[in-house]
JSON list of C-alpha atoms in Angstrom, two decimals:
[
{"chain": "A", "resi": 1, "resn": "UNK", "atom": "CA", "xyz": [8.21, 10.90, 4.40]},
{"chain": "A", "resi": 2, "resn": "UNK", "atom": "CA", "xyz": [7.50, 7.55, 5.91]},
{"chain": "A", "resi": 3, "resn": "UNK", "atom": "CA", "xyz": [10.27, 5.03, 6.45]},
{"chain": "A", "resi": 4, "resn": "UNK", "atom": "CA", "xyz": [9.87, 1.45, 5.35]},
{"chain": "A", "resi": 5, "resn": "UNK", "atom": "CA", "xyz": [12.56, -1.17, 5.54]},
{"chain": "A", "resi": 6, "resn": "UNK", "atom": "CA", "xyz": [15.30, 0.82, 7.18]},
{"chain": "A", "resi": 7, "resn": "UNK", "atom": "CA", "xyz": [15.37, 1.65, 10.87]},
{"chain": "A", "resi": 8, "resn": "UNK", "atom": "CA", "xyz": [11.88, 0.36, 11.44]},
{"chain": "A", "resi": 9, "resn": "UNK", "atom": "CA", "xyz": [10.76, -0.18, 15.00]},
{"chain": "A", "resi": 10, "resn": "UNK", "atom": "CA", "xyz": [10.77, -3.90, 15.63]},
{"chain": "A", "resi": 11, "resn": "UNK", "atom": "CA", "xyz": [8.53, -5.99, 17.80]},
{"chain": "A", "resi": 12, "resn": "UNK", "atom": "CA", "xyz": [9.83, -9.43, 18.64]},
{"chain": "A", "resi": 13, "resn": "UNK", "atom": "CA", "xyz": [7.38, -11.94, 20.11]},
{"chain": "A", "resi": 14, "resn": "UNK", "atom": "CA", "xyz": [7.33, -15.61, 20.93]},
{"chain": "A", "resi": 15, "resn": "UNK", "atom": "CA", "xyz": [5.16, -17.85, 18.83]},
{"chain": "A", "resi": 16, "resn": "UNK", "atom": "CA", "xyz": [1.80, -18.24, 20.50]},
{"chain": "A", "resi": 17, "resn": "UNK", "atom": "CA", "xyz": [1.94, -14.92, 22.34]},
{"chain": "A", "resi": 18, "resn": "UNK", "atom": "CA", "xyz": [-0.30, -12.00, 21.49]},
{"chain": "A", "resi": 19, "resn": "UNK", "atom": "CA", "xyz": [1.16, -9.04, 19.57]},
{"chain": "A", "resi": 20, "resn": "UNK", "atom": "CA", "xyz": [0.16, -5.41, 19.76]},
{"chain": "A", "resi": 21, "resn": "UNK", "atom": "CA", "xyz": [1.33, -3.03, 17.06]},
{"chain": "A", "resi": 22, "resn": "UNK", "atom": "CA", "xyz": [0.71, 0.67, 17.47]},
{"chain": "A", "resi": 23, "resn": "UNK", "atom": "CA", "xyz": [0.20, 3.57, 15.12]},
{"chain": "A", "resi": 24, "resn": "UNK", "atom": "CA", "xyz": [-0.16, 7.26, 15.87]},
{"chain": "A", "resi": 25, "resn": "UNK", "atom": "CA", "xyz": [-1.98, 9.22, 13.22]},
{"chain": "A", "resi": 26, "resn": "UNK", "atom": "CA", "xyz": [-1.88, 12.91, 12.61]},
{"chain": "A", "resi": 27, "resn": "UNK", "atom": "CA", "xyz": [-5.15, 14.07, 11.13]},
{"chain": "A", "resi": 28, "resn": "UNK", "atom": "CA", "xyz": [-7.98, 14.42, 13.62]},
{"chain": "A", "resi": 29, "resn": "UNK", "atom": "CA", "xyz": [-10.41, 14.61, 10.68]},
{"chain": "A", "resi": 30, "resn": "UNK", "atom": "CA", "xyz": [-9.45, 11.16, 9.37]},
{"chain": "A", "resi": 31, "resn": "UNK", "atom": "CA", "xyz": [-12.53, 9.06, 8.90]},
{"chain": "A", "resi": 32, "resn": "UNK", "atom": "CA", "xyz": [-11.22, 5.67, 7.91]},
{"chain": "A", "resi": 33, "resn": "UNK", "atom": "CA", "xyz": [-8.21, 3.53, 8.77]},
{"chain": "A", "resi": 34, "resn": "UNK", "atom": "CA", "xyz": [-6.61, 0.44, 7.30]},
{"chain": "A", "resi": 35, "resn": "UNK", "atom": "CA", "xyz": [-3.98, -1.96, 8.58]},
{"chain": "A", "resi": 36, "resn": "UNK", "atom": "CA", "xyz": [-1.71, -3.58, 6.02]},
{"chain": "A", "resi": 37, "resn": "UNK", "atom": "CA", "xyz": [0.72, -6.48, 6.30]},
{"chain": "A", "resi": 38, "resn": "UNK", "atom": "CA", "xyz": [3.72, -6.53, 3.99]},
{"chain": "A", "resi": 39, "resn": "UNK", "atom": "CA", "xyz": [5.93, -9.58, 3.75]},
{"chain": "A", "resi": 40, "resn": "UNK", "atom": "CA", "xyz": [9.40, -9.27, 2.34]},
{"chain": "A", "resi": 41, "resn": "UNK", "atom": "CA", "xyz": [9.38, -8.74, -1.42]},
{"chain": "A", "resi": 42, "resn": "UNK", "atom": "CA", "xyz": [5.59, -8.62, -1.66]},
{"chain": "A", "resi": 43, "resn": "UNK", "atom": "CA", "xyz": [2.90, -5.99, -1.94]},
{"chain": "A", "resi": 44, "resn": "UNK", "atom": "CA", "xyz": [0.97, -4.74, 1.11]},
{"chain": "A", "resi": 45, "resn": "UNK", "atom": "CA", "xyz": [-1.94, -6.98, 2.02]},
{"chain": "A", "resi": 46, "resn": "UNK", "atom": "CA", "xyz": [-5.17, -5.47, 3.36]},
{"chain": "A", "resi": 47, "resn": "UNK", "atom": "CA", "xyz": [-5.81, -6.94, 6.82]},
{"chain": "A", "resi": 48, "resn": "UNK", "atom": "CA", "xyz": [-8.59, -5.02, 8.49]},
{"chain": "A", "resi": 49, "resn": "UNK", "atom": "CA", "xyz": [-10.20, -1.61, 8.43]},
{"chain": "A", "resi": 50, "resn": "UNK", "atom": "CA", "xyz": [-12.18, 0.57, 10.80]},
{"chain": "A", "resi": 51, "resn": "UNK", "atom": "CA", "xyz": [-14.32, 3.66, 10.46]},
{"chain": "A", "resi": 52, "resn": "UNK", "atom": "CA", "xyz": [-14.03, 6.56, 12.83]},
{"chain": "A", "resi": 53, "resn": "UNK", "atom": "CA", "xyz": [-17.49, 5.93, 14.26]},
{"chain": "A", "resi": 54, "resn": "UNK", "atom": "CA", "xyz": [-16.21, 2.69, 15.79]},
{"chain": "A", "resi": 55, "resn": "UNK", "atom": "CA", "xyz": [-13.60, 2.09, 18.47]},
{"chain": "A", "resi": 56, "resn": "UNK", "atom": "CA", "xyz": [-13.08, -1.62, 17.95]},
{"chain": "A", "resi": 57, "resn": "UNK", "atom": "CA", "xyz": [-13.36, -4.11, 15.15]},
{"chain": "A", "resi": 58, "resn": "UNK", "atom": "CA", "xyz": [-12.49, -7.78, 15.16]},
{"chain": "A", "resi": 59, "resn": "UNK", "atom": "CA", "xyz": [-11.39, -10.07, 12.40]},
{"chain": "A", "resi": 60, "resn": "UNK", "atom": "CA", "xyz": [-9.93, -13.51, 12.36]},
{"chain": "A", "resi": 61, "resn": "UNK", "atom": "CA", "xyz": [-7.20, -13.45, 15.07]},
{"chain": "A", "resi": 62, "resn": "UNK", "atom": "CA", "xyz": [-6.88, -9.68, 14.63]},
{"chain": "A", "resi": 63, "resn": "UNK", "atom": "CA", "xyz": [-8.50, -6.79, 16.43]},
{"chain": "A", "resi": 64, "resn": "UNK", "atom": "CA", "xyz": [-8.13, -3.12, 15.64]},
{"chain": "A", "resi": 65, "resn": "UNK", "atom": "CA", "xyz": [-8.67, -0.51, 18.34]},
{"chain": "A", "resi": 66, "resn": "UNK", "atom": "CA", "xyz": [-9.18, 3.15, 17.60]},
{"chain": "A", "resi": 67, "resn": "UNK", "atom": "CA", "xyz": [-8.73, 5.90, 20.17]},
{"chain": "A", "resi": 68, "resn": "UNK", "atom": "CA", "xyz": [-9.70, 9.16, 18.52]},
{"chain": "A", "resi": 69, "resn": "UNK", "atom": "CA", "xyz": [-9.01, 11.20, 21.63]},
{"chain": "A", "resi": 70, "resn": "UNK", "atom": "CA", "xyz": [-5.29, 10.55, 21.40]},
{"chain": "A", "resi": 71, "resn": "UNK", "atom": "CA", "xyz": [-5.24, 9.74, 17.66]},
{"chain": "A", "resi": 72, "resn": "UNK", "atom": "CA", "xyz": [-3.99, 6.23, 18.21]},
{"chain": "A", "resi": 73, "resn": "UNK", "atom": "CA", "xyz": [-4.65, 3.01, 16.38]},
{"chain": "A", "resi": 74, "resn": "UNK", "atom": "CA", "xyz": [-3.52, -0.46, 17.41]},
{"chain": "A", "resi": 75, "resn": "UNK", "atom": "CA", "xyz": [-3.54, -3.88, 15.82]},
{"chain": "A", "resi": 76, "resn": "UNK", "atom": "CA", "xyz": [-3.72, -6.88, 18.09]},
{"chain": "A", "resi": 77, "resn": "UNK", "atom": "CA", "xyz": [-2.79, -10.29, 16.75]},
{"chain": "A", "resi": 78, "resn": "UNK", "atom": "CA", "xyz": [-3.83, -13.25, 18.87]},
{"chain": "A", "resi": 79, "resn": "UNK", "atom": "CA", "xyz": [-1.68, -16.37, 19.13]},
{"chain": "A", "resi": 80, "resn": "UNK", "atom": "CA", "xyz": [1.01, -14.98, 16.86]},
{"chain": "A", "resi": 81, "resn": "UNK", "atom": "CA", "xyz": [2.42, -17.43, 14.32]},
{"chain": "A", "resi": 82, "resn": "UNK", "atom": "CA", "xyz": [5.67, -17.46, 12.32]},
{"chain": "A", "resi": 83, "resn": "UNK", "atom": "CA", "xyz": [3.63, -16.59, 9.23]},
{"chain": "A", "resi": 84, "resn": "UNK", "atom": "CA", "xyz": [2.68, -13.31, 10.88]},
{"chain": "A", "resi": 85, "resn": "UNK", "atom": "CA", "xyz": [6.27, -12.09, 10.57]},
{"chain": "A", "resi": 86, "resn": "UNK", "atom": "CA", "xyz": [6.12, -9.02, 8.33]},
{"chain": "A", "resi": 87, "resn": "UNK", "atom": "CA", "xyz": [6.06, -5.25, 8.33]},
{"chain": "A", "resi": 88, "resn": "UNK", "atom": "CA", "xyz": [2.72, -3.84, 9.47]},
{"chain": "A", "resi": 89, "resn": "UNK", "atom": "CA", "xyz": [1.63, -0.31, 8.72]},
{"chain": "A", "resi": 90, "resn": "UNK", "atom": "CA", "xyz": [-1.47, 1.73, 9.13]},
{"chain": "A", "resi": 91, "resn": "UNK", "atom": "CA", "xyz": [-3.10, 4.10, 6.68]},
{"chain": "A", "resi": 92, "resn": "UNK", "atom": "CA", "xyz": [-5.61, 6.88, 7.23]},
{"chain": "A", "resi": 93, "resn": "UNK", "atom": "CA", "xyz": [-7.89, 8.84, 4.98]},
{"chain": "A", "resi": 94, "resn": "UNK", "atom": "CA", "xyz": [-10.07, 11.85, 5.64]},
{"chain": "A", "resi": 95, "resn": "UNK", "atom": "CA", "xyz": [-12.68, 11.21, 2.99]},
{"chain": "A", "resi": 96, "resn": "UNK", "atom": "CA", "xyz": [-13.18, 9.28, -0.22]},
{"chain": "A", "resi": 97, "resn": "UNK", "atom": "CA", "xyz": [-11.72, 12.04, -2.35]},
{"chain": "A", "resi": 98, "resn": "UNK", "atom": "CA", "xyz": [-8.36, 12.11, -0.60]},
{"chain": "A", "resi": 99, "resn": "UNK", "atom": "CA", "xyz": [-5.21, 10.04, -0.80]},
{"chain": "A", "resi": 100, "resn": "UNK", "atom": "CA", "xyz": [-4.29, 7.55, 1.86]},
{"chain": "A", "resi": 101, "resn": "UNK", "atom": "CA", "xyz": [-1.59, 8.66, 4.28]},
{"chain": "A", "resi": 102, "resn": "UNK", "atom": "CA", "xyz": [0.64, 5.82, 5.38]},
{"chain": "A", "resi": 103, "resn": "UNK", "atom": "CA", "xyz": [2.31, 5.30, 8.73]},
{"chain": "A", "resi": 104, "resn": "UNK", "atom": "CA", "xyz": [5.95, 4.34, 9.03]},
{"chain": "A", "resi": 105, "resn": "UNK", "atom": "CA", "xyz": [5.49, 0.68, 9.81]},
{"chain": "A", "resi": 106, "resn": "UNK", "atom": "CA", "xyz": [6.58, -1.81, 12.45]},
{"chain": "A", "resi": 107, "resn": "UNK", "atom": "CA", "xyz": [8.49, -4.98, 11.78]},
{"chain": "A", "resi": 108, "resn": "UNK", "atom": "CA", "xyz": [7.03, -7.97, 13.62]},
{"chain": "A", "resi": 109, "resn": "UNK", "atom": "CA", "xyz": [9.40, -10.87, 14.20]},
{"chain": "A", "resi": 110, "resn": "UNK", "atom": "CA", "xyz": [7.98, -14.09, 15.56]},
{"chain": "A", "resi": 111, "resn": "UNK", "atom": "CA", "xyz": [10.36, -16.43, 17.33]},
{"chain": "A", "resi": 112, "resn": "UNK", "atom": "CA", "xyz": [9.49, -20.11, 17.07]},
{"chain": "B", "resi": 1, "resn": "UNK", "atom": "CA", "xyz": [-11.82, -11.38, -3.28]},
{"chain": "B", "resi": 2, "resn": "UNK", "atom": "CA", "xyz": [-10.33, -8.29, -4.80]},
{"chain": "B", "resi": 3, "resn": "UNK", "atom": "CA", "xyz": [-7.53, -9.05, -7.16]},
{"chain": "B", "resi": 4, "resn": "UNK", "atom": "CA", "xyz": [-4.89, -6.62, -8.36]},
{"chain": "B", "resi": 5, "resn": "UNK", "atom": "CA", "xyz": [-2.29, -8.16, -10.62]},
{"chain": "B", "resi": 6, "resn": "UNK", "atom": "CA", "xyz": [0.94, -6.77, -12.01]},
{"chain": "B", "resi": 7, "resn": "UNK", "atom": "CA", "xyz": [2.54, -7.98, -15.21]},
{"chain": "B", "resi": 8, "resn": "UNK", "atom": "CA", "xyz": [5.94, -8.85, -13.77]},
{"chain": "B", "resi": 9, "resn": "UNK", "atom": "CA", "xyz": [7.32, -9.65, -10.32]},
{"chain": "B", "resi": 10, "resn": "UNK", "atom": "CA", "xyz": [10.91, -8.94, -11.33]},
{"chain": "B", "resi": 11, "resn": "UNK", "atom": "CA", "xyz": [12.27, -6.90, -14.19]},
{"chain": "B", "resi": 12, "resn": "UNK", "atom": "CA", "xyz": [15.79, -5.94, -15.20]},
{"chain": "B", "resi": 13, "resn": "UNK", "atom": "CA", "xyz": [16.23, -3.18, -17.76]},
{"chain": "B", "resi": 14, "resn": "UNK", "atom": "CA", "xyz": [19.11, -1.13, -19.12]},
{"chain": "B", "resi": 15, "resn": "UNK", "atom": "CA", "xyz": [19.50, 2.61, -18.76]},
{"chain": "B", "resi": 16, "resn": "UNK", "atom": "CA", "xyz": [17.63, 4.40, -21.51]},
{"chain": "B", "resi": 17, "resn": "UNK", "atom": "CA", "xyz": [15.16, 1.61, -22.24]},
{"chain": "B", "resi": 18, "resn": "UNK", "atom": "CA", "xyz": [11.44, 2.25, -22.32]},
{"chain": "B", "resi": 19, "resn": "UNK", "atom": "CA", "xyz": [9.69, 0.26, -19.62]},
{"chain": "B", "resi": 20, "resn": "UNK", "atom": "CA", "xyz": [6.03, -0.66, -19.32]},
{"chain": "B", "resi": 21, "resn": "UNK", "atom": "CA", "xyz": [4.54, -1.84, -16.05]},
{"chain": "B", "resi": 22, "resn": "UNK", "atom": "CA", "xyz": [0.99, -3.10, -16.31]},
{"chain": "B", "resi": 23, "resn": "UNK", "atom": "CA", "xyz": [-1.63, -3.40, -13.62]},
{"chain": "B", "resi": 24, "resn": "UNK", "atom": "CA", "xyz": [-5.04, -5.02, -13.85]},
{"chain": "B", "resi": 25, "resn": "UNK", "atom": "CA", "xyz": [-7.83, -5.08, -11.28]},
{"chain": "B", "resi": 26, "resn": "UNK", "atom": "CA", "xyz": [-10.97, -7.16, -11.41]},
{"chain": "B", "resi": 27, "resn": "UNK", "atom": "CA", "xyz": [-13.25, -5.24, -9.06]},
{"chain": "B", "resi": 28, "resn": "UNK", "atom": "CA", "xyz": [-14.48, -2.46, -11.32]},
{"chain": "B", "resi": 29, "resn": "UNK", "atom": "CA", "xyz": [-12.75, 0.16, -9.17]},
{"chain": "B", "resi": 30, "resn": "UNK", "atom": "CA", "xyz": [-12.67, 3.69, -10.52]},
{"chain": "B", "resi": 31, "resn": "UNK", "atom": "CA", "xyz": [-9.50, 4.69, -8.73]},
{"chain": "B", "resi": 32, "resn": "UNK", "atom": "CA", "xyz": [-6.10, 3.25, -9.49]},
{"chain": "B", "resi": 33, "resn": "UNK", "atom": "CA", "xyz": [-2.65, 4.25, -8.26]},
{"chain": "B", "resi": 34, "resn": "UNK", "atom": "CA", "xyz": [1.04, 3.72, -8.89]},
{"chain": "B", "resi": 35, "resn": "UNK", "atom": "CA", "xyz": [3.50, 3.98, -6.02]},
{"chain": "B", "resi": 36, "resn": "UNK", "atom": "CA", "xyz": [7.15, 3.29, -5.63]},
{"chain": "B", "resi": 37, "resn": "UNK", "atom": "CA", "xyz": [8.56, 1.99, -2.38]},
{"chain": "B", "resi": 38, "resn": "UNK", "atom": "CA", "xyz": [12.13, 2.51, -1.30]},
{"chain": "B", "resi": 39, "resn": "UNK", "atom": "CA", "xyz": [13.85, 1.73, 2.01]},
{"chain": "B", "resi": 40, "resn": "UNK", "atom": "CA", "xyz": [13.77, 4.76, 4.26]},
{"chain": "B", "resi": 41, "resn": "UNK", "atom": "CA", "xyz": [11.32, 6.62, 2.03]},
{"chain": "B", "resi": 42, "resn": "UNK", "atom": "CA", "xyz": [8.19, 4.51, 2.32]},
{"chain": "B", "resi": 43, "resn": "UNK", "atom": "CA", "xyz": [5.40, 4.59, -0.23]},
{"chain": "B", "resi": 44, "resn": "UNK", "atom": "CA", "xyz": [5.46, 7.52, -2.62]},
{"chain": "B", "resi": 45, "resn": "UNK", "atom": "CA", "xyz": [2.63, 8.23, -5.03]},
{"chain": "B", "resi": 46, "resn": "UNK", "atom": "CA", "xyz": [3.69, 8.58, -8.66]},
{"chain": "B", "resi": 47, "resn": "UNK", "atom": "CA", "xyz": [0.39, 8.92, -10.52]},
{"chain": "B", "resi": 48, "resn": "UNK", "atom": "CA", "xyz": [-3.23, 8.09, -10.01]},
{"chain": "B", "resi": 49, "resn": "UNK", "atom": "CA", "xyz": [-6.34, 7.83, -12.12]},
{"chain": "B", "resi": 50, "resn": "UNK", "atom": "CA", "xyz": [-9.95, 8.21, -11.06]},
{"chain": "B", "resi": 51, "resn": "UNK", "atom": "CA", "xyz": [-11.50, 7.24, -14.37]},
{"chain": "B", "resi": 52, "resn": "UNK", "atom": "CA", "xyz": [-10.72, 5.95, -17.83]},
{"chain": "B", "resi": 53, "resn": "UNK", "atom": "CA", "xyz": [-8.41, 8.32, -19.72]},
{"chain": "B", "resi": 54, "resn": "UNK", "atom": "CA", "xyz": [-8.06, 10.49, -16.62]},
{"chain": "B", "resi": 55, "resn": "UNK", "atom": "CA", "xyz": [-4.76, 10.85, -14.81]},
{"chain": "B", "resi": 56, "resn": "UNK", "atom": "CA", "xyz": [-3.36, 13.01, -12.07]},
{"chain": "B", "resi": 57, "resn": "UNK", "atom": "CA", "xyz": [0.19, 13.56, -10.92]},
{"chain": "B", "resi": 58, "resn": "UNK", "atom": "CA", "xyz": [1.15, 12.32, -7.53]},
{"chain": "B", "resi": 59, "resn": "UNK", "atom": "CA", "xyz": [4.12, 13.41, -5.46]},
{"chain": "B", "resi": 60, "resn": "UNK", "atom": "CA", "xyz": [6.91, 12.19, -7.74]},
{"chain": "B", "resi": 61, "resn": "UNK", "atom": "CA", "xyz": [5.72, 12.06, -11.39]},
{"chain": "B", "resi": 62, "resn": "UNK", "atom": "CA", "xyz": [8.98, 13.14, -13.00]},
{"chain": "B", "resi": 63, "resn": "UNK", "atom": "CA", "xyz": [10.35, 10.52, -15.36]},
{"chain": "B", "resi": 64, "resn": "UNK", "atom": "CA", "xyz": [7.06, 8.62, -15.50]},
{"chain": "B", "resi": 65, "resn": "UNK", "atom": "CA", "xyz": [3.86, 8.66, -17.49]},
{"chain": "B", "resi": 66, "resn": "UNK", "atom": "CA", "xyz": [0.70, 6.59, -17.27]},
{"chain": "B", "resi": 67, "resn": "UNK", "atom": "CA", "xyz": [-2.08, 5.29, -19.46]},
{"chain": "B", "resi": 68, "resn": "UNK", "atom": "CA", "xyz": [-5.63, 4.27, -18.59]},
{"chain": "B", "resi": 69, "resn": "UNK", "atom": "CA", "xyz": [-7.45, 3.18, -21.72]},
{"chain": "B", "resi": 70, "resn": "UNK", "atom": "CA", "xyz": [-9.69, 0.69, -19.95]},
{"chain": "B", "resi": 71, "resn": "UNK", "atom": "CA", "xyz": [-11.16, 0.81, -16.49]},
{"chain": "B", "resi": 72, "resn": "UNK", "atom": "CA", "xyz": [-9.45, -2.34, -15.31]},
{"chain": "B", "resi": 73, "resn": "UNK", "atom": "CA", "xyz": [-5.98, -1.53, -16.59]},
{"chain": "B", "resi": 74, "resn": "UNK", "atom": "CA", "xyz": [-3.52, 1.13, -15.49]},
{"chain": "B", "resi": 75, "resn": "UNK", "atom": "CA", "xyz": [-0.06, 1.23, -17.04]},
{"chain": "B", "resi": 76, "resn": "UNK", "atom": "CA", "xyz": [3.06, 2.97, -15.78]},
{"chain": "B", "resi": 77, "resn": "UNK", "atom": "CA", "xyz": [5.62, 3.97, -18.38]},
{"chain": "B", "resi": 78, "resn": "UNK", "atom": "CA", "xyz": [9.24, 4.88, -17.86]},
{"chain": "B", "resi": 79, "resn": "UNK", "atom": "CA", "xyz": [10.12, 6.68, -21.08]},
{"chain": "B", "resi": 80, "resn": "UNK", "atom": "CA", "xyz": [13.87, 6.35, -20.58]},
{"chain": "B", "resi": 81, "resn": "UNK", "atom": "CA", "xyz": [14.78, 4.27, -17.56]},
{"chain": "B", "resi": 82, "resn": "UNK", "atom": "CA", "xyz": [17.49, 5.54, -15.25]},
{"chain": "B", "resi": 83, "resn": "UNK", "atom": "CA", "xyz": [19.32, 3.84, -12.40]},
{"chain": "B", "resi": 84, "resn": "UNK", "atom": "CA", "xyz": [17.54, 6.00, -9.84]},
{"chain": "B", "resi": 85, "resn": "UNK", "atom": "CA", "xyz": [14.29, 4.39, -10.92]},
{"chain": "B", "resi": 86, "resn": "UNK", "atom": "CA", "xyz": [15.42, 1.07, -9.50]},
{"chain": "B", "resi": 87, "resn": "UNK", "atom": "CA", "xyz": [12.70, 0.37, -6.97]},
{"chain": "B", "resi": 88, "resn": "UNK", "atom": "CA", "xyz": [9.70, -1.68, -5.96]},
{"chain": "B", "resi": 89, "resn": "UNK", "atom": "CA", "xyz": [6.65, -0.51, -7.90]},
{"chain": "B", "resi": 90, "resn": "UNK", "atom": "CA", "xyz": [3.22, -1.07, -6.42]},
{"chain": "B", "resi": 91, "resn": "UNK", "atom": "CA", "xyz": [-0.11, -0.69, -8.13]},
{"chain": "B", "resi": 92, "resn": "UNK", "atom": "CA", "xyz": [-3.29, -0.23, -6.11]},
{"chain": "B", "resi": 93, "resn": "UNK", "atom": "CA", "xyz": [-6.98, 0.12, -6.77]},
{"chain": "B", "resi": 94, "resn": "UNK", "atom": "CA", "xyz": [-9.69, 1.49, -4.59]},
{"chain": "B", "resi": 95, "resn": "UNK", "atom": "CA", "xyz": [-13.40, 1.81, -4.03]},
{"chain": "B", "resi": 96, "resn": "UNK", "atom": "CA", "xyz": [-14.34, 4.89, -2.04]},
{"chain": "B", "resi": 97, "resn": "UNK", "atom": "CA", "xyz": [-12.11, 3.92, 0.85]},
{"chain": "B", "resi": 98, "resn": "UNK", "atom": "CA", "xyz": [-10.79, 0.35, 0.70]},
{"chain": "B", "resi": 99, "resn": "UNK", "atom": "CA", "xyz": [-7.50, 0.30, -1.14]},
{"chain": "B", "resi": 100, "resn": "UNK", "atom": "CA", "xyz": [-5.90, -2.94, -2.33]},
{"chain": "B", "resi": 101, "resn": "UNK", "atom": "CA", "xyz": [-2.38, -3.41, -3.60]},
{"chain": "B", "resi": 102, "resn": "UNK", "atom": "CA", "xyz": [-0.89, -5.64, -6.23]},
{"chain": "B", "resi": 103, "resn": "UNK", "atom": "CA", "xyz": [2.06, -7.97, -5.53]},
{"chain": "B", "resi": 104, "resn": "UNK", "atom": "CA", "xyz": [4.63, -5.43, -6.71]},
{"chain": "B", "resi": 105, "resn": "UNK", "atom": "CA", "xyz": [7.24, -5.32, -9.45]},
{"chain": "B", "resi": 106, "resn": "UNK", "atom": "CA", "xyz": [10.87, -5.18, -8.42]},
{"chain": "B", "resi": 107, "resn": "UNK", "atom": "CA", "xyz": [12.53, -3.16, -11.19]},
{"chain": "B", "resi": 108, "resn": "UNK", "atom": "CA", "xyz": [16.29, -3.01, -11.49]},
{"chain": "B", "resi": 109, "resn": "UNK", "atom": "CA", "xyz": [17.82, -0.57, -13.97]},
{"chain": "B", "resi": 110, "resn": "UNK", "atom": "CA", "xyz": [21.45, -1.25, -14.80]}
]
């Protein structure tokens, strides 16, 4: 099972720097991916998604990159702010009839 | 904006009590889910529903039941709460792919 909260990998960045959070997924047939942000004591918040027919998608201050060859997903946050401090995790799904599979998560800590 | 709401943010119940957790979504999604989230174990699926009055067991349904009488509302029921059901409970709803979560209910069973 995935681990959330305990023994999470942690990324510590300085405010204003860019952050890159990585996720390795397991199913080469996965068609759709989501990045979530979860602040302490709150539910996961949908940040950005990407379909498998794309390799890059940009949102506001966030970019998701998909490398299907190595089954790797990354979330880039530009000009990281203290409010970005949270646990970030990816989710994958093969098709609309399946359940989401969640990654283990990375804790992002932003130093002011 | 998609909105998934849960009836309580924090709840404290005694062992043996019947507990109702309610979830409402306003996006006319067919699919709704209940998860629990525990440190070190991540998100675990309890039950899901893909239509009114339909329900399917997830990975850990024991000790729980659900009700979906209306499309927008999905309830999780703990028939007789136990201390090992102390957890963060998360409701979610989904279109075909995009899945949105509610704010969570932190349930403590004493």
